[in-house]
Coordinates of C-alpha atoms in Angstrom, one line a residue:
Chain A
M4 CA -143.4 -35.9 50.0
A5 CA -145.9 -37.1 53.0
L6 CA -149.2 -38.3 51.7
P7 CA -152.3 -36.4 53.3
S8 CA -154.1 -38.2 56.3
L9 CA -157.8 -38.4 56.6
S10 CA -157.9 -35.0 58.4
D11 CA -156.2 -33.5 55.7
V12 CA -158.9 -34.1 53.3
A13 CA -161.5 -31.4 52.9
I14 CA -164.9 -30.8 51.3
V15 CA -164.4 -27.3 49.8
A16 CA -167.6 -26.6 47.8
V17 CA -171.4 -28.0 47.7
H18 CA -174.3 -27.6 45.8
N19 CA -177.8 -28.6 45.2
T20 CA -179.8 -28.0 42.0
R21 CA -183.3 -27.3 42.3
Q22 CA -185.5 -30.2 43.8
A23 CA -189.1 -31.2 42.9
R24 CA -191.3 -34.0 42.9
Q25 CA -190.7 -34.4 39.2
I26 CA -188.2 -32.9 37.0
D27 CA -188.3 -32.8 33.2
E28 CA -184.8 -31.3 32.9
P29 CA -182.6 -34.1 31.3
E30 CA -180.0 -35.6 34.0
D31 CA -176.7 -34.4 32.3
S32 CA -178.2 -31.0 32.0
L33 CA -178.9 -31.4 35.7
M34 CA -175.5 -32.4 36.7
L35 CA -173.8 -30.0 34.2
G36 CA -175.5 -27.3 36.3
A37 CA -174.5 -28.8 39.6
F38 CA -170.8 -29.1 38.5
R39 CA -170.5 -25.6 37.2
A40 CA -172.0 -24.0 40.4
V41 CA -169.6 -26.0 42.5
M42 CA -166.7 -25.5 40.6
V43 CA -167.7 -21.6 40.8
E44 CA -167.7 -21.9 44.4
A45 CA -164.5 -23.7 44.5
G46 CA -162.8 -21.2 42.1
I47 CA -161.6 -24.0 39.8
G48 CA -161.9 -25.2 36.3
P49 CA -162.0 -28.6 34.6
A50 CA -158.1 -28.6 34.4
D51 CA -157.8 -28.4 38.0
I52 CA -160.0 -31.8 38.6
D53 CA -158.1 -34.8 38.5
G54 CA -160.5 -37.2 40.2
I55 CA -164.6 -38.1 39.2
S56 CA -167.1 -39.7 41.0
A57 CA -170.6 -39.4 39.3
H58 CA -174.0 -41.1 39.0
G59 CA -177.0 -40.6 37.0
W60 CA -180.1 -42.5 38.0
T61 CA -182.3 -42.6 34.9
S62 CA -179.4 -41.9 32.2
G63 CA -176.8 -44.2 33.8
I64 CA -174.2 -41.2 33.4
N65 CA -170.9 -42.5 35.1
G66 CA -167.5 -41.1 35.8
S67 CA -166.3 -42.0 32.2
D68 CA -169.1 -40.0 30.9
V69 CA -168.0 -37.1 33.3
I70 CA -164.4 -37.4 32.2
A71 CA -165.2 -37.0 28.7
W72 CA -167.3 -33.9 29.2
L73 CA -164.2 -32.5 31.3
G74 CA -162.0 -32.7 28.0
G75 CA -160.8 -36.6 28.7
H76 CA -157.7 -35.5 30.8
P77 CA -156.1 -38.1 32.9
C78 CA -158.4 -38.7 36.2
W79 CA -159.3 -41.1 38.8
N80 CA -162.8 -42.6 38.6
G81 CA -164.7 -43.9 41.7
V82 CA -167.1 -46.4 41.5
H83 CA -169.2 -46.1 44.8
Y84 CA -172.5 -44.9 44.9
P85 CA -172.9 -41.4 45.7
G86 CA -173.0 -40.4 49.4
I87 CA -170.7 -41.4 52.5
A88 CA -169.4 -44.3 50.5
S89 CA -168.2 -42.4 47.6
V90 CA -166.8 -39.7 49.8
M91 CA -164.7 -42.1 51.6
E92 CA -163.8 -43.6 48.5
A93 CA -162.6 -40.5 47.2
A94 CA -160.9 -39.4 50.5
G95 CA -159.0 -42.5 50.3
A96 CA -157.8 -42.0 46.8
I97 CA -156.6 -38.7 47.8
M98 CA -154.9 -40.0 50.7
A99 CA -153.3 -42.6 48.6
G100 CA -151.9 -40.0 46.1
Q101 CA -154.0 -41.1 43.4
C102 CA -155.7 -37.6 43.0
H103 CA -155.8 -34.6 44.5
T104 CA -159.2 -32.8 43.7
V105 CA -162.4 -34.7 42.9
L106 CA -165.5 -33.6 41.4
M107 CA -168.4 -35.5 42.6
G108 CA -171.8 -35.4 41.3
A109 CA -175.3 -37.3 41.2
A110 CA -178.5 -36.7 39.4
Q111 CA -181.9 -37.9 38.9
S112 CA -184.9 -36.8 36.5
G113 CA -187.6 -38.5 34.2
A114 CA -188.0 -41.4 36.8
H115 CA -191.3 -40.4 38.5
R116 CA -194.3 -39.7 36.4
G117 CA -197.3 -38.9 38.4
R118 CA -197.9 -37.7 41.9
T119 CA -198.9 -40.9 43.3
H120 CA -195.9 -43.0 42.1
T121 CA -193.9 -45.2 44.3
A122 CA -190.3 -45.1 44.6
P123 CA -188.9 -47.5 42.0
W124 CA -186.4 -49.1 44.5
T125 CA -189.4 -49.8 47.0
R126 CA -190.7 -53.0 45.5
P127 CA -188.6 -55.8 46.3
E128 CA -189.2 -58.9 43.8
N129 CA -187.4 -61.4 45.9
E130 CA -189.2 -64.7 46.1
F131 CA -189.0 -64.7 49.9
V132 CA -190.6 -61.2 50.2
A133 CA -193.0 -60.1 47.2
C134 CA -195.5 -62.6 47.6
W135 CA -196.3 -61.6 51.0
G136 CA -197.4 -58.1 49.9
M137 CA -194.0 -56.5 51.2
F138 CA -192.5 -53.1 50.2
T139 CA -190.3 -51.0 51.8
P140 CA -192.2 -49.2 54.4
A141 CA -193.4 -52.5 55.5
H142 CA -189.9 -53.8 56.1
F143 CA -189.0 -50.6 58.3
A144 CA -192.5 -51.0 59.7
L145 CA -191.4 -54.6 61.1
I146 CA -188.2 -53.2 62.6
A147 CA -190.3 -50.5 64.3
R148 CA -193.0 -52.7 65.7
R149 CA -190.7 -54.8 67.5
H150 CA -189.3 -51.9 69.3
M151 CA -192.4 -51.0 69.8
A152 CA -193.4 -54.0 71.8
L153 CA -190.0 -54.3 73.4
Y154 CA -190.1 -50.8 75.0
G155 CA -193.5 -49.4 74.6
T156 CA -192.5 -46.8 72.1
P157 CA -195.4 -44.8 71.5
V158 CA -196.5 -43.7 67.9
E159 CA -196.6 -40.2 69.2
A160 CA -192.9 -40.3 69.2
L161 CA -192.8 -41.5 65.6
A162 CA -195.2 -38.6 64.9
E163 CA -192.8 -36.1 66.5
V164 CA -189.7 -37.3 64.5
A165 CA -191.6 -36.7 61.3
A166 CA -193.1 -33.3 62.6
A167 CA -189.7 -32.0 63.7
I168 CA -187.9 -32.8 60.3
R169 CA -190.8 -31.4 58.3
S170 CA -190.7 -28.3 60.4
N171 CA -187.4 -27.6 59.3
G172 CA -188.2 -28.2 55.8
A173 CA -191.4 -26.1 55.7
V174 CA -188.8 -23.0 56.5
N175 CA -186.0 -24.2 54.0
P176 CA -186.7 -22.0 50.6
E177 CA -184.7 -24.9 48.6
A178 CA -187.0 -27.7 50.1
V179 CA -189.6 -29.5 48.0
F180 CA -192.1 -29.1 50.9
F181 CA -191.2 -25.3 51.7
G182 CA -194.2 -23.8 53.3
K183 CA -196.0 -26.7 54.5
P184 CA -195.4 -26.9 58.3
V185 CA -196.4 -30.2 59.9
T186 CA -197.7 -31.1 63.4
R187 CA -197.7 -34.4 65.3
E188 CA -201.6 -34.2 65.1
D189 CA -201.3 -34.1 61.2
V190 CA -199.1 -37.0 61.2
L191 CA -201.1 -39.1 63.3
N192 CA -204.2 -37.9 61.0
S193 CA -202.6 -38.8 57.8
R194 CA -203.6 -42.2 56.3
M195 CA -202.3 -45.3 57.4
I196 CA -199.6 -46.8 54.9
A197 CA -197.9 -49.7 56.9
D198 CA -198.7 -49.6 60.5
P199 CA -197.4 -47.8 62.4
F200 CA -196.5 -45.5 59.6
H201 CA -198.8 -43.1 58.5
L202 CA -198.3 -41.3 55.2
L203 CA -196.4 -38.3 56.6
D204 CA -194.1 -40.8 58.7
C205 CA -192.7 -41.8 55.2
A206 CA -190.2 -40.1 52.9
M207 CA -191.7 -38.3 49.7
T208 CA -190.1 -39.3 46.2
S209 CA -188.6 -36.2 44.1
E210 CA -186.0 -35.7 41.9
G211 CA -183.0 -33.2 41.7
G212 CA -178.9 -32.9 41.3
S213 CA -176.3 -32.1 43.5
A214 CA -172.3 -32.0 43.6
I215 CA -169.5 -31.4 45.9
V216 CA -165.7 -30.8 45.4
M217 CA -163.1 -32.6 47.8
T218 CA -159.4 -31.7 47.7
T219 CA -156.4 -31.8 50.1
R220 CA -156.4 -29.0 53.1
E221 CA -153.0 -27.8 51.3
R222 CA -154.9 -27.0 47.9
A223 CA -158.0 -26.0 49.9
R224 CA -156.3 -22.9 51.2
D225 CA -155.9 -21.7 47.5
M226 CA -159.5 -22.4 46.8
G227 CA -162.9 -20.5 47.5
G228 CA -165.1 -21.4 50.5
E229 CA -164.6 -22.9 53.5
P230 CA -163.3 -26.1 54.2
I231 CA -165.1 -28.7 56.0
Y232 CA -162.9 -31.8 57.1
I233 CA -163.8 -35.7 57.4
L234 CA -162.9 -36.5 61.0
A235 CA -164.1 -40.2 60.2
G236 CA -166.4 -42.4 58.3
A237 CA -167.5 -46.2 57.9
L238 CA -169.4 -48.2 55.8
E239 CA -171.8 -50.8 57.5
R240 CA -173.4 -53.5 55.3
M241 CA -175.1 -56.8 56.5
G242 CA -176.1 -58.4 53.1
Q243 CA -178.6 -58.0 50.5
A244 CA -181.4 -55.4 51.0
Y245 CA -184.9 -56.6 51.3
V246 CA -184.2 -60.5 51.0
E247 CA -184.1 -61.5 54.6
P248 CA -186.7 -60.9 57.3
P249 CA -186.0 -57.5 59.0
L250 CA -185.3 -59.0 62.4
W251 CA -184.8 -56.3 65.2
D252 CA -182.3 -58.9 66.7
R253 CA -180.1 -58.8 63.6
F254 CA -180.7 -55.3 62.3
G255 CA -181.9 -53.2 64.8
M256 CA -178.6 -51.7 66.1
M257 CA -177.6 -51.3 62.4
G258 CA -174.5 -48.7 62.3
A259 CA -173.5 -49.2 66.0
R260 CA -170.3 -50.5 64.8
A261 CA -169.4 -47.9 62.2
A262 CA -170.5 -45.3 64.7
A263 CA -168.5 -46.6 67.6
G264 CA -165.7 -46.9 65.1
C265 CA -166.0 -43.3 63.8
F266 CA -166.0 -41.8 67.4
E267 CA -162.9 -43.8 68.5
R268 CA -161.0 -42.7 65.2
A269 CA -162.2 -39.0 65.8
G270 CA -161.5 -39.1 69.3
L271 CA -164.9 -37.9 70.0
T272 CA -168.1 -39.2 71.8
P273 CA -171.9 -38.5 71.0
K274 CA -171.7 -35.6 73.3
D275 CA -169.5 -33.7 70.9
V276 CA -172.1 -33.9 68.2
D277 CA -173.8 -30.6 67.5
V278 CA -176.1 -31.7 64.7
C279 CA -177.2 -35.0 63.2
E280 CA -178.0 -35.2 59.5
F281 CA -179.2 -38.5 59.9
Y282 CA -181.0 -40.6 57.1
D283 CA -184.8 -40.4 57.5
P284 CA -186.7 -42.6 55.2
F285 CA -189.1 -43.4 58.0
S286 CA -189.9 -41.5 61.2
F287 CA -188.7 -44.6 63.3
E288 CA -185.3 -44.9 61.7
I289 CA -184.4 -41.7 63.7
I290 CA -185.1 -43.0 67.0
R291 CA -183.3 -46.4 66.0
Q292 CA -180.4 -44.3 65.3
L293 CA -180.3 -42.3 68.2
E294 CA -179.9 -45.7 70.3
A295 CA -177.4 -47.4 67.8
Y296 CA -175.0 -44.7 67.8
G297 CA -175.1 -44.2 71.5
F298 CA -176.7 -40.8 71.8
C299 CA -179.4 -42.8 74.0
Q300 CA -179.7 -45.9 75.8
P301 CA -182.0 -48.7 74.3
G302 CA -185.6 -47.7 74.6
E303 CA -184.9 -44.1 75.6
A304 CA -184.9 -42.4 72.3
A305 CA -188.6 -41.9 72.2
G306 CA -188.5 -40.0 75.6
F307 CA -185.6 -37.9 74.0
V308 CA -187.7 -37.2 70.9
L309 CA -190.8 -36.4 72.8
D310 CA -188.9 -33.9 75.0
G311 CA -188.1 -31.9 72.0
N312 CA -184.4 -32.6 71.7
I313 CA -184.1 -33.0 68.0
R314 CA -186.2 -29.9 67.1
I315 CA -184.1 -27.2 65.6
D316 CA -184.1 -25.4 68.9
G317 CA -183.4 -28.5 70.7
S318 CA -180.2 -30.2 72.2
L319 CA -179.5 -32.3 68.9
P320 CA -181.4 -31.1 66.0
V321 CA -181.6 -33.8 63.1
A322 CA -182.3 -33.7 59.4
T323 CA -182.0 -29.7 59.7
N324 CA -182.6 -29.2 55.8
G325 CA -185.7 -31.0 56.1
G326 CA -184.2 -34.4 54.9
L327 CA -185.7 -37.0 52.9
M328 CA -189.3 -36.4 54.4
S329 CA -189.4 -32.4 53.2
F330 CA -186.1 -31.4 51.7
S331 CA -185.7 -34.1 48.8
H332 CA -185.5 -37.8 48.5
A333 CA -184.1 -38.6 45.0
G334 CA -182.8 -41.9 44.7
A335 CA -179.1 -41.3 43.2
V336 CA -178.9 -37.9 45.1
Q337 CA -180.3 -38.7 48.5
N338 CA -177.2 -40.0 50.3
L339 CA -175.0 -37.2 48.9
Q340 CA -177.5 -34.3 50.1
K341 CA -177.0 -35.8 53.7
V342 CA -173.3 -35.1 53.4
I343 CA -173.9 -31.5 51.6
A344 CA -176.6 -31.0 54.6
G345 CA -174.0 -31.4 57.1
V346 CA -171.3 -29.1 55.4
Q347 CA -174.0 -26.5 54.9
Q348 CA -174.8 -26.4 58.4
L349 CA -171.4 -26.4 59.6
R350 CA -170.5 -23.6 57.2
G351 CA -173.8 -21.6 58.1
L352 CA -175.2 -21.8 54.9
L353 CA -178.7 -22.9 55.7
P354 CA -181.1 -20.3 56.4
P355 CA -180.6 -18.2 59.5
Q356 CA -183.9 -20.2 61.4
L357 CA -182.3 -23.6 60.7
T358 CA -178.6 -22.9 61.5
V359 CA -177.4 -24.3 64.5
K360 CA -175.3 -21.6 66.1
G361 CA -171.8 -22.5 67.1
A362 CA -172.0 -26.1 65.4
E363 CA -168.6 -27.6 65.1
V364 CA -169.3 -31.3 64.5
A365 CA -171.9 -33.0 62.4
M366 CA -172.8 -36.7 62.2
I367 CA -174.3 -38.0 58.8
S368 CA -175.8 -41.4 57.9
N369 CA -176.8 -43.0 54.8
N370 CA -179.5 -45.7 54.4
G371 CA -181.1 -47.7 57.1
S372 CA -182.1 -51.0 58.9
G373 CA -184.6 -52.1 56.4
A374 CA -182.2 -51.9 53.7
V375 CA -179.6 -53.6 56.1
T376 CA -177.0 -50.6 54.7
C377 CA -176.0 -48.2 57.4
D378 CA -173.1 -46.0 56.6
V379 CA -172.0 -43.0 59.2
M380 CA -169.5 -40.2 58.7
L381 CA -168.5 -37.4 61.2
L382 CA -167.7 -33.9 59.5
G383 CA -165.8 -31.2 61.6
K384 CA -165.5 -27.3 61.1
T385 CA -161.6 -27.9 62.3
A386 CA -159.7 -31.4 61.8
Chain B
M12 CA -212.9 -55.9 57.1
S13 CA -211.1 -58.7 55.6
Y14 CA -210.5 -61.4 58.0
V15 CA -208.7 -63.8 55.3
S16 CA -206.2 -61.3 54.4
A17 CA -204.2 -63.5 51.9
P18 CA -205.6 -63.6 48.3
A19 CA -204.9 -66.7 46.3
E20 CA -205.0 -65.2 43.0
G21 CA -203.5 -62.4 41.4
R22 CA -200.6 -61.8 43.8
P23 CA -196.8 -61.9 42.7
L24 CA -195.8 -65.6 43.0
P25 CA -192.5 -67.0 43.9
V26 CA -190.6 -68.5 41.0
P27 CA -188.7 -71.2 42.7
T28 CA -185.0 -71.6 42.0
E29 CA -182.9 -75.0 42.2
L30 CA -182.0 -73.9 45.7
S31 CA -185.3 -73.0 47.0
A32 CA -187.3 -75.8 45.2
P33 CA -187.5 -78.0 48.2
H34 CA -189.1 -75.6 50.2
W35 CA -191.8 -74.8 47.8
D36 CA -192.3 -78.3 46.8
G37 CA -192.7 -79.1 50.4
A38 CA -195.4 -76.6 50.8
R39 CA -197.5 -77.9 48.1
E40 CA -197.5 -81.2 50.3
G41 CA -198.3 -79.6 53.1
R42 CA -195.0 -79.5 55.0
L43 CA -193.1 -76.5 56.1
M44 CA -189.4 -77.2 55.0
V45 CA -186.3 -75.4 56.3
Q46 CA -182.6 -76.0 55.7
Q47 CA -180.4 -77.4 58.5
C48 CA -176.9 -77.6 58.8
P49 CA -175.5 -81.1 59.2
V50 CA -172.4 -79.9 61.0
C51 CA -173.4 -77.2 63.5
E52 CA -177.1 -77.8 63.4
A53 CA -178.0 -74.3 62.7
Y54 CA -181.4 -73.7 60.8
V55 CA -180.9 -71.7 57.6
F56 CA -183.5 -69.6 56.0
I57 CA -183.8 -68.2 53.4
P58 CA -182.5 -71.3 51.5
R59 CA -178.6 -71.1 51.0
R60 CA -176.0 -72.8 49.5
A61 CA -173.8 -73.2 52.6
C62 CA -174.3 -72.6 56.3
P63 CA -173.9 -68.9 57.2
Q64 CA -172.5 -69.8 60.6
C65 CA -169.8 -72.5 59.4
L66 CA -169.9 -72.6 55.7
A67 CA -170.5 -76.4 55.5
E68 CA -172.5 -77.9 52.5
P69 CA -174.6 -79.1 51.3
L70 CA -177.4 -78.2 53.8
E71 CA -180.1 -80.8 54.6
W72 CA -183.8 -80.1 54.1
V73 CA -185.9 -80.9 57.4
E74 CA -189.6 -80.2 58.2
S75 CA -190.6 -77.6 60.7
S76 CA -193.3 -78.0 63.2
G77 CA -195.0 -75.2 61.6
K78 CA -195.6 -73.5 65.3
G79 CA -194.4 -70.3 66.2
T80 CA -194.9 -66.7 67.5
I81 CA -195.7 -63.3 66.0
Y82 CA -192.1 -61.8 66.1
S83 CA -193.3 -58.5 64.6
Y84 CA -196.1 -57.7 62.1
T85 CA -197.4 -54.7 60.2
I86 CA -201.1 -54.2 58.8
I87 CA -200.8 -53.0 55.4
H88 CA -203.2 -50.5 54.3
R89 CA -201.6 -49.2 51.1
P90 CA -200.8 -52.6 49.1
P91 CA -197.9 -52.6 46.5
H92 CA -199.9 -55.0 44.4
P93 CA -203.8 -54.5 43.4
A94 CA -204.5 -58.3 44.4
F95 CA -203.6 -57.6 48.2
E96 CA -207.3 -56.5 49.6
P97 CA -206.1 -54.1 52.6
P98 CA -205.9 -54.0 55.3
F99 CA -204.1 -57.2 55.5
C100 CA -201.2 -58.5 58.0
A101 CA -197.5 -59.1 56.9
A102 CA -195.5 -60.4 59.8
I103 CA -192.2 -62.1 60.8
I104 CA -192.9 -65.4 62.4
A105 CA -190.4 -67.1 64.9
L106 CA -190.7 -70.5 64.5
E107 CA -190.4 -72.9 67.3
E108 CA -186.9 -74.2 65.9
G109 CA -185.4 -71.0 66.6
W110 CA -185.6 -69.7 62.7
H111 CA -187.5 -66.7 61.2
M112 CA -189.8 -66.1 57.9
L113 CA -192.0 -63.6 56.4
S114 CA -195.4 -64.5 55.9
N115 CA -199.0 -63.2 56.0
V116 CA -201.1 -63.9 59.2
V117 CA -204.7 -64.9 57.9
G118 CA -208.2 -65.3 59.1
T119 CA -207.8 -62.6 62.1
D120 CA -209.2 -59.1 62.5
P121 CA -206.1 -57.2 62.0
A122 CA -206.8 -54.9 64.7
T123 CA -206.4 -57.7 67.3
I124 CA -203.0 -59.0 66.2
A125 CA -200.1 -58.4 68.6
V126 CA -196.4 -59.5 68.9
G127 CA -195.8 -62.7 70.7
Q128 CA -199.3 -64.4 69.8
A129 CA -199.1 -68.0 68.6
V130 CA -199.7 -68.9 65.2
A131 CA -199.3 -72.2 63.5
V132 CA -199.0 -72.8 59.7
E133 CA -201.6 -73.6 57.0
F134 CA -201.5 -73.8 53.4
L135 CA -202.7 -71.6 50.7
D136 CA -203.0 -73.1 47.3
C137 CA -202.4 -70.4 44.9
G138 CA -202.2 -72.5 41.7
E139 CA -198.4 -72.6 40.8
V140 CA -197.1 -72.2 43.9
T141 CA -198.6 -73.1 47.7
L142 CA -197.7 -70.5 50.1
P143 CA -197.2 -71.1 53.9
V144 CA -199.2 -68.6 55.7
F145 CA -199.9 -68.3 59.5
R146 CA -203.2 -68.6 61.7
R147 CA -203.5 -67.7 65.3
V148 CA -203.9 -70.5 67.7
N149 CA -205.0 -70.4 71.4

């Protein structure tokens, strides 16, 4: 029997639990809720699953725990962090015939206490970093400032990115910041964190859970929901996060290699992408990615953004569910939620005013330049 | 506005390792030390076991002129640690030998700092460790 190729691997069901700034429900309960919902959507039970990929942020829940929850029958167990990395790992396992149906989930709760809490991963302790008062926004700000100096990128373009993404979340009832519209002026008037980033240029912190089911094209026919196909995916890593000086010359084009590889493998170009669920930890990171992935020439993404192109009614909507800025930004879950947003968009599952009509191809990204990690994926309605 | 934007007390201080000790020992003596590959002559920072260009080891420690320019900077208004009095400047310094390091730009109104300005190293005694920081020069 021929093994499936990448285009034979489908994501058949996706689910996000409630997202909130703080969640008290234990992570095992959150994750179980996500698993039950996604299995109902796929129309499968524990006996249909032979692969697990799972991560709990505070509890340390891993695939072994989840395999036991499902009765302990033989399963493949992924080890990559939830997101493009774990999805590509699972796709590889399915392609290699190690398993046929993977249940993947992530949850985070109980990590944030108090509304002023800073995300716990944002204060690097390295000996060549912490002593200068550096933290994650400052790392990304050093990347942004260099681009501004090289190309004259205005702060209004950064504010437009944040306003566009936060405007999407404002009309998504599942977003943490639902009902909180934000304008460019709101962004520019919010308090300064690490120049050029104001508070509203930065992602929030939040908690929640998510799950997906992946299987083969053949098995997907017998399951519920609509399969979405992985056209291509690639991991791009450049070393340890938050250790070396974040040089634009080294890290400014992060993701370019992964994106070029994905486009070549899928036989597509940036012109074929209908919607972008790009990683949005800070406003500038969207401008950077538009240039790194080939949507804009170097120095031209600011103008592209200021012309309204990344708004939900623009030519290339970005972070359509509200992204890390307004939908949710939970450490263990955020990257998987970018994949889920792409699936939801292609299946028309987002609210009508956030649905990009006729969208066939979604581009997903995980992590960014300051973190020297940038994974990229293309999802398609048809393989 | 704080013009000397680098507190000598209370900030998180580096704990030198066997690998990095020559850098911090040099700073205590008023010298900015960086590694250089004896084979391909590449400057290497942060400290490493082997040259990332050609994997040669051991690397040699050499003294930098301490002169450079501001490659990029950020004015931090919401410090991650209470010892830092905002606003203060964290920057990437491009040293004239062609290597880069993170540091603070001190003694300058943060509002006047710009990419490309010339800076020179000076040394801030923080007790257990001396930190190389940078000040604008004309």
